[in-house]
mmCIF file of C-alpha atoms and ligand atoms in Angstrom:
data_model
loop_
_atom_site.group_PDB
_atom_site.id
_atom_site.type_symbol
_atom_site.label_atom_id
_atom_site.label_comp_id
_atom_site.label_asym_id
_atom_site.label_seq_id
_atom_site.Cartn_x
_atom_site.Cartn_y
_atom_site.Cartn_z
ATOM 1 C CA UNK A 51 -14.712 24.292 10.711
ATOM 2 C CA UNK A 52 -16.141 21.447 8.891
ATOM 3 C CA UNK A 53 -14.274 18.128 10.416
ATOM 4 C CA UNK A 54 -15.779 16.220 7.635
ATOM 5 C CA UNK A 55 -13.983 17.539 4.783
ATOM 6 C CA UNK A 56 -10.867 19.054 6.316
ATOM 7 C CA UNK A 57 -8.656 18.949 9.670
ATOM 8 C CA UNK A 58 -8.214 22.040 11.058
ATOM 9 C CA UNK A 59 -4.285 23.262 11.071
ATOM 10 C CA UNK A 60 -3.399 25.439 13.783
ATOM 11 C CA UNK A 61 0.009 27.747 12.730
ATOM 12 C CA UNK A 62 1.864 29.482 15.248
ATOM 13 C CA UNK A 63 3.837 32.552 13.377
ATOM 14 C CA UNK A 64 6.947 33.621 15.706
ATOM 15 C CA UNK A 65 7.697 35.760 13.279
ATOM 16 C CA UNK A 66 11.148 37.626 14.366
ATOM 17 C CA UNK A 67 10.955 36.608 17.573
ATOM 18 C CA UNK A 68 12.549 34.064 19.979
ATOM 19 C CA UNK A 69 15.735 32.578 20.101
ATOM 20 C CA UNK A 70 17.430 29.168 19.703
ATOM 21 C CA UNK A 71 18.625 28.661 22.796
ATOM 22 C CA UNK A 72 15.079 29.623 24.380
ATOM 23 C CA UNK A 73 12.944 26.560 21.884
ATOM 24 C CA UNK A 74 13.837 23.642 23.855
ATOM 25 C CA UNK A 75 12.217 25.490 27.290
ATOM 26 C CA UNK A 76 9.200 26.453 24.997
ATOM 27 C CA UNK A 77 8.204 22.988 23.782
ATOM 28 C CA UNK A 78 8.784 21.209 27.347
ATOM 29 C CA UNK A 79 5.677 23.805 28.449
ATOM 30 C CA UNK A 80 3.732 23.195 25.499
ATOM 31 C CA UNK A 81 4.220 19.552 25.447
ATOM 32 C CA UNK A 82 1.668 18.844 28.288
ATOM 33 C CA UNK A 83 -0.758 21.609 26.924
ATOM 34 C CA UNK A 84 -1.574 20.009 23.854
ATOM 35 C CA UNK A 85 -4.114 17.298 23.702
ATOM 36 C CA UNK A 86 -3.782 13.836 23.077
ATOM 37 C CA UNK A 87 -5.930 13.542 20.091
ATOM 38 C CA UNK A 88 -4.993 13.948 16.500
ATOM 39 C CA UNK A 89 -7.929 16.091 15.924
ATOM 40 C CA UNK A 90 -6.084 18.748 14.326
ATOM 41 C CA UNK A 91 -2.747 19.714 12.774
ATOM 42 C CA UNK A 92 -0.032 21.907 15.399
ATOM 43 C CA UNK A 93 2.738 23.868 13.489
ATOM 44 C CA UNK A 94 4.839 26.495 14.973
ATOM 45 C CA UNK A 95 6.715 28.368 12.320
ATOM 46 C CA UNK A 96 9.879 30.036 13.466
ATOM 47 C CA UNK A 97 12.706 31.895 11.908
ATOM 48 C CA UNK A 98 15.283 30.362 10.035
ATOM 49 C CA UNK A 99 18.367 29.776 12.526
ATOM 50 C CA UNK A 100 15.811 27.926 14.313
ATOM 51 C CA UNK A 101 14.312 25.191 12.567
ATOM 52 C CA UNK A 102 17.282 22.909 12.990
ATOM 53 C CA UNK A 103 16.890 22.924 17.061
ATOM 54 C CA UNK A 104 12.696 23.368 16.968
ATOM 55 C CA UNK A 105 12.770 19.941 14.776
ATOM 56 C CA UNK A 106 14.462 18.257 17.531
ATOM 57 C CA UNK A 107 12.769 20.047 19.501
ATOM 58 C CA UNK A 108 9.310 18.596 18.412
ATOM 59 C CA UNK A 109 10.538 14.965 17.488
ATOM 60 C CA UNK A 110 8.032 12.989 19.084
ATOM 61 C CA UNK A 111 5.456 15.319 19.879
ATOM 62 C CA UNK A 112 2.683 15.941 17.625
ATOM 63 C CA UNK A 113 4.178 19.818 16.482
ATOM 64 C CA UNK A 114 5.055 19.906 12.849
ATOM 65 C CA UNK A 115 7.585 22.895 12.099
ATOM 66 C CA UNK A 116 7.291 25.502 9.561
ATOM 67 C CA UNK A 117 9.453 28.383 7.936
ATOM 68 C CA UNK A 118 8.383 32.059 7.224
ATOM 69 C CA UNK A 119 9.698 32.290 3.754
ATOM 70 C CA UNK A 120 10.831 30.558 0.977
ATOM 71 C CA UNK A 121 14.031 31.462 -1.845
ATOM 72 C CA UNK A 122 12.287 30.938 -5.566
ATOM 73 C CA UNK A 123 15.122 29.776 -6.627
ATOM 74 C CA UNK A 124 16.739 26.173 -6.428
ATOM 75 C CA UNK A 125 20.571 27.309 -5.275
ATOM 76 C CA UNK A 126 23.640 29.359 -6.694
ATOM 77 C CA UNK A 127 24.788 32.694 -5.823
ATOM 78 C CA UNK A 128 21.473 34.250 -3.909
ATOM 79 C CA UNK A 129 23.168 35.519 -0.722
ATOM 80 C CA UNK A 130 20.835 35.462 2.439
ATOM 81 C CA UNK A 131 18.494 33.010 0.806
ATOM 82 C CA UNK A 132 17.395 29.699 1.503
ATOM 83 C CA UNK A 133 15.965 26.995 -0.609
ATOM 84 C CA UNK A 134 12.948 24.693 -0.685
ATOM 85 C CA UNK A 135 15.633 21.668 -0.522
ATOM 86 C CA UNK A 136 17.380 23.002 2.570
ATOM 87 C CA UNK A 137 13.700 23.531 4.085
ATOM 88 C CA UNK A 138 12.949 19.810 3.734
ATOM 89 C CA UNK A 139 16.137 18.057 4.294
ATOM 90 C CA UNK A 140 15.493 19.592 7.754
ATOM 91 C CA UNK A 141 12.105 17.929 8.231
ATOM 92 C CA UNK A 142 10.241 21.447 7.669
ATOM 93 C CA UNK A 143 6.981 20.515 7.066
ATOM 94 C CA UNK A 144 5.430 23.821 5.880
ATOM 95 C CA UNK A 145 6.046 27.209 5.022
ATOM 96 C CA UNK A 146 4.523 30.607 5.026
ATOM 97 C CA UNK A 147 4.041 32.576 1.944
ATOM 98 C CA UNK A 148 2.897 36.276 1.072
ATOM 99 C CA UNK A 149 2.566 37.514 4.545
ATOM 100 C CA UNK A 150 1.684 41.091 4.630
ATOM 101 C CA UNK A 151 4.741 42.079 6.206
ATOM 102 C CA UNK A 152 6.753 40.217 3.154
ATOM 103 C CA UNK A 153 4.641 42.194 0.617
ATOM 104 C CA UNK A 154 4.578 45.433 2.835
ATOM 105 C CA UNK A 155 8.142 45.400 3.346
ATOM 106 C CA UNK A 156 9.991 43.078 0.343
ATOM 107 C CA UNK A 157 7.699 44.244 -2.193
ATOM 108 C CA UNK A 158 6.200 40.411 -2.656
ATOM 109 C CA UNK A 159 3.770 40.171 -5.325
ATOM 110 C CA UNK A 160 1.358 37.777 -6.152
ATOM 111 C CA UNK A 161 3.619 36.367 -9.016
ATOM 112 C CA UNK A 162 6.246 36.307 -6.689
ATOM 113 C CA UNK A 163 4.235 33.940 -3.935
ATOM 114 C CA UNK A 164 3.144 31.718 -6.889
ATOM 115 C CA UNK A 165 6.404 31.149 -7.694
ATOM 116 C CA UNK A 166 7.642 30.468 -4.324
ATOM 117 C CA UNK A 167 4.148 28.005 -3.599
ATOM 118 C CA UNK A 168 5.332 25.774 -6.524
ATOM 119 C CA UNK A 169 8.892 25.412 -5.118
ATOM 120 C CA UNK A 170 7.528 24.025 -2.086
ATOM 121 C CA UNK A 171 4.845 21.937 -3.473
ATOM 122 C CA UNK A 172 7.204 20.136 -5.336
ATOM 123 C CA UNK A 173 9.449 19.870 -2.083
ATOM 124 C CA UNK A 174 6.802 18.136 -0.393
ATOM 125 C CA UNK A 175 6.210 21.574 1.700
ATOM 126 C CA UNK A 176 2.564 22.652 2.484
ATOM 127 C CA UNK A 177 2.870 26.214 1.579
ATOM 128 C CA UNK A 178 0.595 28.839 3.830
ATOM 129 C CA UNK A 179 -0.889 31.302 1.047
ATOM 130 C CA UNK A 180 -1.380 34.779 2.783
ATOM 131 C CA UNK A 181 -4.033 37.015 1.267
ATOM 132 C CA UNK A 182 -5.733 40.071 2.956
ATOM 133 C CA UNK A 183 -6.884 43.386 2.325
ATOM 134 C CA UNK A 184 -5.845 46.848 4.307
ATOM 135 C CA UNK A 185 -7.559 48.866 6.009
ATOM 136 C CA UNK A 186 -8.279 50.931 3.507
ATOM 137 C CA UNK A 187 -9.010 48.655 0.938
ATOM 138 C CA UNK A 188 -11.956 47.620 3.337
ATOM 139 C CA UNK A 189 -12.972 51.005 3.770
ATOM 140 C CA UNK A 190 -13.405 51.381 -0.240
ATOM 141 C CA UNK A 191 -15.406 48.240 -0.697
ATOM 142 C CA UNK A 192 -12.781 46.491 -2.176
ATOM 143 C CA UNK A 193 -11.995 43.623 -0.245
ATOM 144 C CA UNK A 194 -13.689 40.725 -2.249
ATOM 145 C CA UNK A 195 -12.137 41.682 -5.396
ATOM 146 C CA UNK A 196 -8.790 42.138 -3.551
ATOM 147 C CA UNK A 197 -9.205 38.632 -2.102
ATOM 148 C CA UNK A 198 -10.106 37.373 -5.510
ATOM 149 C CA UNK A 199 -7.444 38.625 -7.424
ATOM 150 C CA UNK A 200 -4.792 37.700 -4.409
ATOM 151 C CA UNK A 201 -6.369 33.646 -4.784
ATOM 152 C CA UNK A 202 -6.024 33.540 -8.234
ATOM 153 C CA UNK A 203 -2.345 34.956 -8.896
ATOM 154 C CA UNK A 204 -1.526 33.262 -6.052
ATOM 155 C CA UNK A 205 -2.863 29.480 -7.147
ATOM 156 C CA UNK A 206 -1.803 30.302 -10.766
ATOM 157 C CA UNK A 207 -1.045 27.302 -12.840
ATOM 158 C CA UNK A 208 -1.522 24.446 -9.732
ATOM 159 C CA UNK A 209 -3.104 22.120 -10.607
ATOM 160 C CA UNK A 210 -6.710 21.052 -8.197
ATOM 161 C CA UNK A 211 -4.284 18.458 -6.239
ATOM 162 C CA UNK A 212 -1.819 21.044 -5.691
ATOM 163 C CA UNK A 213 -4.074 22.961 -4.449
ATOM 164 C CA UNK A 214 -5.531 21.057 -1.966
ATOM 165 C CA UNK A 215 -2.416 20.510 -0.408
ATOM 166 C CA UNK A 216 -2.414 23.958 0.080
ATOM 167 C CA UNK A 217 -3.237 26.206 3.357
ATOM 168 C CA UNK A 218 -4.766 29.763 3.007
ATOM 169 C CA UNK A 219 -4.679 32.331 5.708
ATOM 170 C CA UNK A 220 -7.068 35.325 5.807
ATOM 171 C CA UNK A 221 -4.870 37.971 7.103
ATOM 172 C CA UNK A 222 -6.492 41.199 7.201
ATOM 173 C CA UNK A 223 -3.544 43.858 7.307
ATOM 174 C CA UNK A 224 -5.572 46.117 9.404
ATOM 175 C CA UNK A 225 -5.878 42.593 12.225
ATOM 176 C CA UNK A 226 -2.302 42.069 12.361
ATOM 177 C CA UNK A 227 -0.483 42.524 15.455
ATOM 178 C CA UNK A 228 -3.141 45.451 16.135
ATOM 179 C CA UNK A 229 -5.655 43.797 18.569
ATOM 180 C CA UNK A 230 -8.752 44.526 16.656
ATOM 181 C CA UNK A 231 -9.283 41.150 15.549
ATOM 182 C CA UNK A 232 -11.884 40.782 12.706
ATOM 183 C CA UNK A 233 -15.359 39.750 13.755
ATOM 184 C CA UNK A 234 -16.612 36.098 13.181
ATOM 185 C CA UNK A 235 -18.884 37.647 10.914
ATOM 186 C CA UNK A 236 -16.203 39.632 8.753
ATOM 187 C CA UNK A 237 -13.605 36.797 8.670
ATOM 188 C CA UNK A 238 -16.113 33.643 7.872
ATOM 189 C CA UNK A 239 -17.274 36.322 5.076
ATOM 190 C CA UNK A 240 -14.493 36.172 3.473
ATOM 191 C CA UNK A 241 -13.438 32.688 4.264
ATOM 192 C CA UNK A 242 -15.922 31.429 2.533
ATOM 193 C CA UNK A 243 -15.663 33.850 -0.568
ATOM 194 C CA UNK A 244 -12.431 32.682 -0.850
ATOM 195 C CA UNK A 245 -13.670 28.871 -0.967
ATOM 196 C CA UNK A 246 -15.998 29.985 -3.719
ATOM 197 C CA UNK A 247 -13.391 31.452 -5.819
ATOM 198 C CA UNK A 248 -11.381 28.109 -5.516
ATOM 199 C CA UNK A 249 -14.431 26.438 -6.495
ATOM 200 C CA UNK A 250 -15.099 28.437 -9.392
ATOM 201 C CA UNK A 251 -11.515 28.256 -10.525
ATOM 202 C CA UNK A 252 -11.073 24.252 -10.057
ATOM 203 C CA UNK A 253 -14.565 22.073 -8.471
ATOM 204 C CA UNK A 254 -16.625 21.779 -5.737
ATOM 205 C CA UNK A 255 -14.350 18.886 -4.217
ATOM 206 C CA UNK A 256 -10.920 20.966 -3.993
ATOM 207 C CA UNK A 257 -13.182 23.481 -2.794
ATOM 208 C CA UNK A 258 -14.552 21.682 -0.085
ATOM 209 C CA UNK A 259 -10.727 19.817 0.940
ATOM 210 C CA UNK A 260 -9.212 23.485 0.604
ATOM 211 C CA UNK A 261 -7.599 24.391 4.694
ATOM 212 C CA UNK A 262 -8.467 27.975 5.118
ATOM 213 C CA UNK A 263 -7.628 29.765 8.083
ATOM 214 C CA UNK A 264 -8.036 33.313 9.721
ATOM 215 C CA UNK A 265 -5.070 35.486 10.793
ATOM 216 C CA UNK A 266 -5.150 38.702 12.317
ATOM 217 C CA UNK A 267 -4.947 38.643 16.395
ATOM 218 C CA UNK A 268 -6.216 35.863 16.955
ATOM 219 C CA UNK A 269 -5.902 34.656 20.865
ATOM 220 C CA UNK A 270 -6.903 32.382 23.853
ATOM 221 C CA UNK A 271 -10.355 34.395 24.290
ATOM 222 C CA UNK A 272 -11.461 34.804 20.737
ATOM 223 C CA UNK A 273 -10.292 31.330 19.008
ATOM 224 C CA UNK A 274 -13.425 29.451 19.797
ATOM 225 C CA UNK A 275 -16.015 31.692 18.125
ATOM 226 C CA UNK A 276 -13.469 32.392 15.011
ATOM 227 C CA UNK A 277 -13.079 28.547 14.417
ATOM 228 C CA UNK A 278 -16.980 27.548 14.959
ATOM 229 C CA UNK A 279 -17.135 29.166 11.880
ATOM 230 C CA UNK A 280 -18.135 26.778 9.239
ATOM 231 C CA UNK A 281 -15.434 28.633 6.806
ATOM 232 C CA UNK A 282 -12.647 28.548 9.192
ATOM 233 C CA UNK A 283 -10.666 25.658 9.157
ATOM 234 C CA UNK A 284 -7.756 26.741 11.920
ATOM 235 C CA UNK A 285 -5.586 29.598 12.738
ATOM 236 C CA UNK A 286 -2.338 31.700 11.891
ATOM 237 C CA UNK A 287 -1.591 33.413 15.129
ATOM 238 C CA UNK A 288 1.211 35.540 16.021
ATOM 239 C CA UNK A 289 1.644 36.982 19.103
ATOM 240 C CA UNK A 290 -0.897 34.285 20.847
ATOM 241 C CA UNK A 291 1.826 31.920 19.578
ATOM 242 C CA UNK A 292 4.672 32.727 21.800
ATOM 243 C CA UNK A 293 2.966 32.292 24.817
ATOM 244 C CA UNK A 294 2.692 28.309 25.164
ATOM 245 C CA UNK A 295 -0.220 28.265 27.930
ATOM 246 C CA UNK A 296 -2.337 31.140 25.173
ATOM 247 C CA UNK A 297 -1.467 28.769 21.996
ATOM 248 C CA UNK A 298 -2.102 25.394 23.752
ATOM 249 C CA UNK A 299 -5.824 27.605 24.534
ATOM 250 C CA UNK A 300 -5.864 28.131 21.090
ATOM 251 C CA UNK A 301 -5.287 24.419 19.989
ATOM 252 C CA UNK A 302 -7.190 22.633 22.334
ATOM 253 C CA UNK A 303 -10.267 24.939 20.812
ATOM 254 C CA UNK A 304 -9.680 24.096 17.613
ATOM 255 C CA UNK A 305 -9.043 19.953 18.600
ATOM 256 C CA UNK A 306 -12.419 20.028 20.335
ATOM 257 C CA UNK A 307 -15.059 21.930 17.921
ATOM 258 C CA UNK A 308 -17.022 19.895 16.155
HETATM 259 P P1 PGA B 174 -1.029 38.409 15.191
HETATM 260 O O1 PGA B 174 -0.229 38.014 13.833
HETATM 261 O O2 PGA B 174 -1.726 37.173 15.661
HETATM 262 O O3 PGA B 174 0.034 38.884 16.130
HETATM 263 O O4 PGA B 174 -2.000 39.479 14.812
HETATM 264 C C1 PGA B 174 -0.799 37.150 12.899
HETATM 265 C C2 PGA B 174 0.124 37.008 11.707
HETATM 266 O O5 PGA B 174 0.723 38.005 11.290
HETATM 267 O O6 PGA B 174 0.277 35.896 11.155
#
């Protein structure tokens, strides 16, 4: 992390997990876990039916909410969908995009998550860009140019300050939900290729303000080393994330490295 440019932003992913009438017991653990300082951003992004109850929820505590996905269109006859309008008259504050599991399983493309970034930027919704490269991808040497290609369809046509109101996760496919976290090594690698591909598509100062974070099970035991990184500016965590005692771990880390 580099505090000077860029607070860190911690994400908890529930993914489909949880359920409303269990929120309200998870935030009056976590409450007391987190620490007092502002030193970095807290989201917990949950599944749709609940946002409503995790924003009351986390009125009053520092916890911003998030969603896991975003409609591309604006409203009108798109059954199951929901817009970037409904996200923010909620008080959603950010939203995933492009997780592997979207593009694994919904066939998300890169033009597709570009599309759904710009809905949310001009919400007002920080949008969490998910890029990341399978295991076999890694195996064939391809990862950089995987990563490059995912930054640039994905930032397509923002503009610099669009994009640094942007997040980025690092998600290798092969981390997620697996246990075999990437090393420090491997994911400030390609956290920091992927700040030089901003760089060479905008300047050195979007760049530099960019949030990047790694994904891929990250937990209590291995957040400290993954965020001393200079390149790693927080966290997406999954499974870590429904355990309030293993995510306030995972916070507190990230609050205190300098
Ligand atoms: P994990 O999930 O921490 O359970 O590996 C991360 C993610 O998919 O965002």
């Amino acid at each position: 992390m580099n505090k000077k440019y860029r607070k860190p932003v911690i994400a908890g992913n529930w993914k489909m997990n949880m359920l409303h009438s269990g929120t309200k017991d998870f935030m009056d653990e976590l409450k007391p876990l987190l620490p007092k300082t502002r030193g970095c951003e807290v989201v917990l992004c949950v599944p749709s039916p609940l946002l409503y109850g995790m924003v009351k929820a986390c009125r009053g505590t520092k916890v911003a909410v998030g969603a896991q996905d975003v409609s591309v269109h604006d409203k009108g006859a798109y059954t199951g969908e929901v817009s970037a309008s409904m996200l923010k008259d909620l008080g959603v504050k950010y939203c995933i995009v492009g997780h592997s599991e979207r593009r694994a399983y919904h066939g998300e493309t890169d033009e597709l998550v570009n599309a759904k970034t710009k809905k949310l930027l001009e919400a007002g919704i920080t949008p969490i860009i998910c890029v990341g490269e399978t295991l076999e991808e890694r195996e064939r040497g391809l990862t950089m140019d995987l990563i490059s290609l995912q930054v640039r369809g994905t930032l397509c046509g923002l503009t610099d300050a669009e994009v640094r109101r942007c997040v980025i996760a690092y998600e290798p496919v092969w981390a997620i939900g697996t246990g075999k976290t990437a090393t420090a090594e491997q994911a400030q690698e390609v956290c920091e290729h992927i700040r030089s591909v901003v760089r060479k598509l905008y300047d050195a100062k979007t760049a530099r303000s960019t949030v990047i974070q790694y994904g891929g099970s990250m937990n209590a035991k291995n957040a400290a080393e993954l965020l001393a990184c200079p390149d790693i500016d927080g966290g997406l965590i999954g499974g870590a994330s429904l355990k309030p005692v293993d995510f306030s771990v995972i916070v507190n880390a990230a609050c205190e490295e300098e």
